[in-house]
Amino acid sequence: MGIKVVPLGAGQDVGRSCVIVSIGNKNIMFDCGMHMGYHDERRFPDFSFISKTKQFTKTLDCIIITHFHLDHCGALPYFTEMCGYDGPIYMTLPTKAIVPILLEDYRKISVDRKGETNFFTPQMIKDCMKKVIPIALHQTIKVDDELSIKAYYAGHVLGAAMFYAKVGEESVVYTGDYNMTPDRHLGSAWIDQVRPNLLITETTYATTIRDSKRGRERDFLKRVHECVEKGGKVLIPVFALGRVQELCILIDSYWEQMNLNVPIYFSEGLAEKANFYYKLFITWTNQKIKQTFVKRNMFDFKHIKPFDRHLADAPGPMVLFATPGMLHAGASLEVFKKWAPNELNMTIIPGYCVVGTVGNKLLSNAGGPQMVEIDKKTTLEVKCKIHNLSFSAHADAKGIMQLIKMSQPKNVLLVHGEKEKMRYLSDKISKDFGVPCYFPANGVTVNIESSKLIPIDISSKLLKRQILEYSQANSKQFEDQQQQQQTHQQQQKQDNSDENINNLDPDEQPFKKIRSPITQLPIQGILVAKDYQNLKLLDPSEASSELSINNINLNYILNYKIQTNNKSTTTSAMDGLEILQDRITELLPHDQINRINQSQLVIKNQVVIQFDKVQQQFTIRWSNHHEQLFSDIYKLLEKQFGEQL
């Protein structure tokens, strides 16, 4: 069948994540985000790639949202309520709870404050969320008879999940954003060794190996402390949930330890939201938070208070955590405009900022005073210090390689990153893991060839019987090999000194060899296809029952005449059966070979062998149910007596 992938967003880019994956005849949209750096039609993915006639519900089998960040879910109400998609949408319960709040916050900023048009309404957000079906961690949901999905813990933010999608024998893992390093409030990402046909992974930090986390935390606290000691104000742009909790836990503990009185503020409403959702979804946090939550809520901060906008003009030092994290709108941008012209102040950007945002412009020219374009009408002189201390909850290069090793994919496709960094990582993945790696641009289709293997269900009855027969036959051969090795070893000891034996190449010392594990097993049965889909390999008796046909017994007789070059030479009945019996015991245990009399053997109560001394011939009787056993016996006859022909 094959797998087809088309990024509509996040192809050689960060932001507007939206990837269409076709597995067999099923089409899945992974994420439906907006680009925070654009304010025109480029803000949303180009959905015309899905259907030129806008038959989105008919074309797509489902949408899967990995987490609540707007670059992964921001276009969802637009796609469902304005473009007309009416199919199922899957996300975790924390994501379902938080997404509408962030969507409404952003809508207010874009429409109510900026006056933008062609934007979704509050009612559209509500109607969109009615289509959402929550999925629990490690829960497998069958979207339909063929497509199933399963969620895995991704770290990153509260409720973030990676998704495993399977159709038939083909599967895809889509990571969304994830973090392989645990932090102060969330655990690290984890997935089974699912061996998907394709792993689609984010690559925000494709070429970065992060330094010590403790070192970054010390640097962060030192810079903040030094700035407020000199009377400056510190602005830390963050997103509503995620890094802000991490940094608040850190700075609140430091303020307590250092006995500092400088005020620290949350952006309006952040504290209440964080407390509510982390308490509601406590099972998604790390073990320490779970254990201490009853005694002490880690998010009840002693030194951090809600922020009122008039405080931005208050004199004296302070620290402010304000949303959003990329300085593209909202409280963080408003406060930045006021504080940026003062060289005593500082802005610390703890996360990634996409191209086009004010945050990205600041980081591109950090180091001294600069003129920054806020929008088409506004340019701002920036004199405050700008620092980027990465507390981003994305996997670095080491973490990405770790996830590939963990999941064991057959192919890898990179999204959510920058082109040149993707190119470097792609080469490294192909070299280290020996798998094809792709990094397509938006709108470019990648076709992944599927496995040529055909899955067959094997009857447990057939499998047990043939494993038993195979192991019994091979155990005898192994015993003989061991005996030969022991004999060879004794001979070597007689012919060589101990010193010479020790100097032999290990591969030349037969007594050093051990039995290799059985990795392949020949199995014979009847292949049955029902409903033109599932193939089954069955025992003959099971096949008869499965197909509702009577079991047919066919009895065969074969005369095998011995011809010798020397006409005076004959083989006695005793000799003929003795020779054949010795050969058969190499295949089967003694208790499965029954000697009836001097001229007759019965093998496994299934095959009867007689030898006629006068005619110098073997007569073999067997049925159609014992073809394999007869075949093995016939090969022994050919090997032993065929040389005399």
CSV table of N, CA and C in Angstrom, one decimal, residues 25 51 58 70 93 95 109 139 143 268 300 305 308 319 327 329 382 471 485 504 551:
chain,number,residue,atom,x,y,z
A,25,ASN,N,-5.6,3.4,2.6
A,25,ASN,CA,-6.7,4.3,2.0
A,25,ASN,C,-7.2,5.2,3.1
A,51,SER,N,-8.0,18.9,-0.5
A,51,SER,CA,-9.1,18.7,-1.5
A,51,SER,C,-9.4,20.1,-2.2
A,58,LYS,N,-15.0,14.3,3.8
A,58,LYS,CA,-15.0,13.1,3.0
A,58,LYS,C,-13.5,12.6,2.8
A,70,LEU,N,-0.5,27.0,20.2
A,70,LEU,CA,-1.3,27.5,19.0
A,70,LEU,C,-0.6,27.2,17.7
A,93,LEU,N,-7.2,14.7,27.2
A,93,LEU,CA,-8.1,15.4,28.0
A,93,LEU,C,-7.6,16.8,28.5
A,95,THR,N,-5.4,18.6,27.0
A,95,THR,CA,-5.3,19.4,25.8
A,95,THR,C,-6.7,19.9,25.4
A,109,ILE,N,-7.0,39.1,21.4
A,109,ILE,CA,-5.9,39.9,21.0
A,109,ILE,C,-6.0,40.3,19.5
A,139,GLN,N,-4.0,4.5,25.7
A,139,GLN,CA,-5.3,4.0,25.2
A,139,GLN,C,-5.2,3.8,23.7
A,143,VAL,N,-10.5,4.2,15.2
A,143,VAL,CA,-11.2,5.3,14.5
A,143,VAL,C,-12.3,4.6,13.6
A,268,GLU,N,-1.6,38.5,34.1
A,268,GLU,CA,-3.0,38.4,34.7
A,268,GLU,C,-3.6,37.1,34.4
A,300,ASP,N,1.6,27.0,44.4
A,300,ASP,CA,1.2,28.1,45.3
A,300,ASP,C,2.4,28.8,45.7
A,305,LYS,N,3.0,37.2,42.5
A,305,LYS,CA,1.6,37.7,42.6
A,305,LYS,C,1.1,38.0,41.3
A,308,ASP,N,-1.1,43.5,37.5
A,308,ASP,CA,-2.1,44.5,37.0
A,308,ASP,C,-1.3,45.4,36.0
A,319,VAL,N,10.2,41.7,38.6
A,319,VAL,CA,10.3,40.6,37.6
A,319,VAL,C,8.9,40.3,37.1
A,327,LEU,N,6.6,37.3,22.0
A,327,LEU,CA,6.5,38.8,21.9
A,327,LEU,C,5.8,39.2,20.6
A,329,ALA,N,2.4,39.6,20.5
A,329,ALA,CA,1.1,40.3,20.8
A,329,ALA,C,1.0,40.3,22.3
A,382,VAL,N,15.6,49.7,21.0
A,382,VAL,CA,15.7,48.8,22.1
A,382,VAL,C,17.1,49.0,22.7
A,471,SER,N,12.4,-29.6,17.1
A,471,SER,CA,13.3,-29.6,18.3
A,471,SER,C,13.8,-31.0,18.6
A,485,GLN,N,32.5,-33.4,18.9
A,485,GLN,CA,33.3,-32.4,19.4
A,485,GLN,C,34.2,-32.9,20.6
A,504,LEU,N,45.5,-21.8,19.4
A,504,LEU,CA,44.7,-22.0,18.2
A,504,LEU,C,43.7,-20.8,18.2
A,551,ASN,N,-12.7,-34.5,6.1
A,551,ASN,CA,-11.2,-34.9,6.1
A,551,ASN,C,-11.0,-36.1,5.2
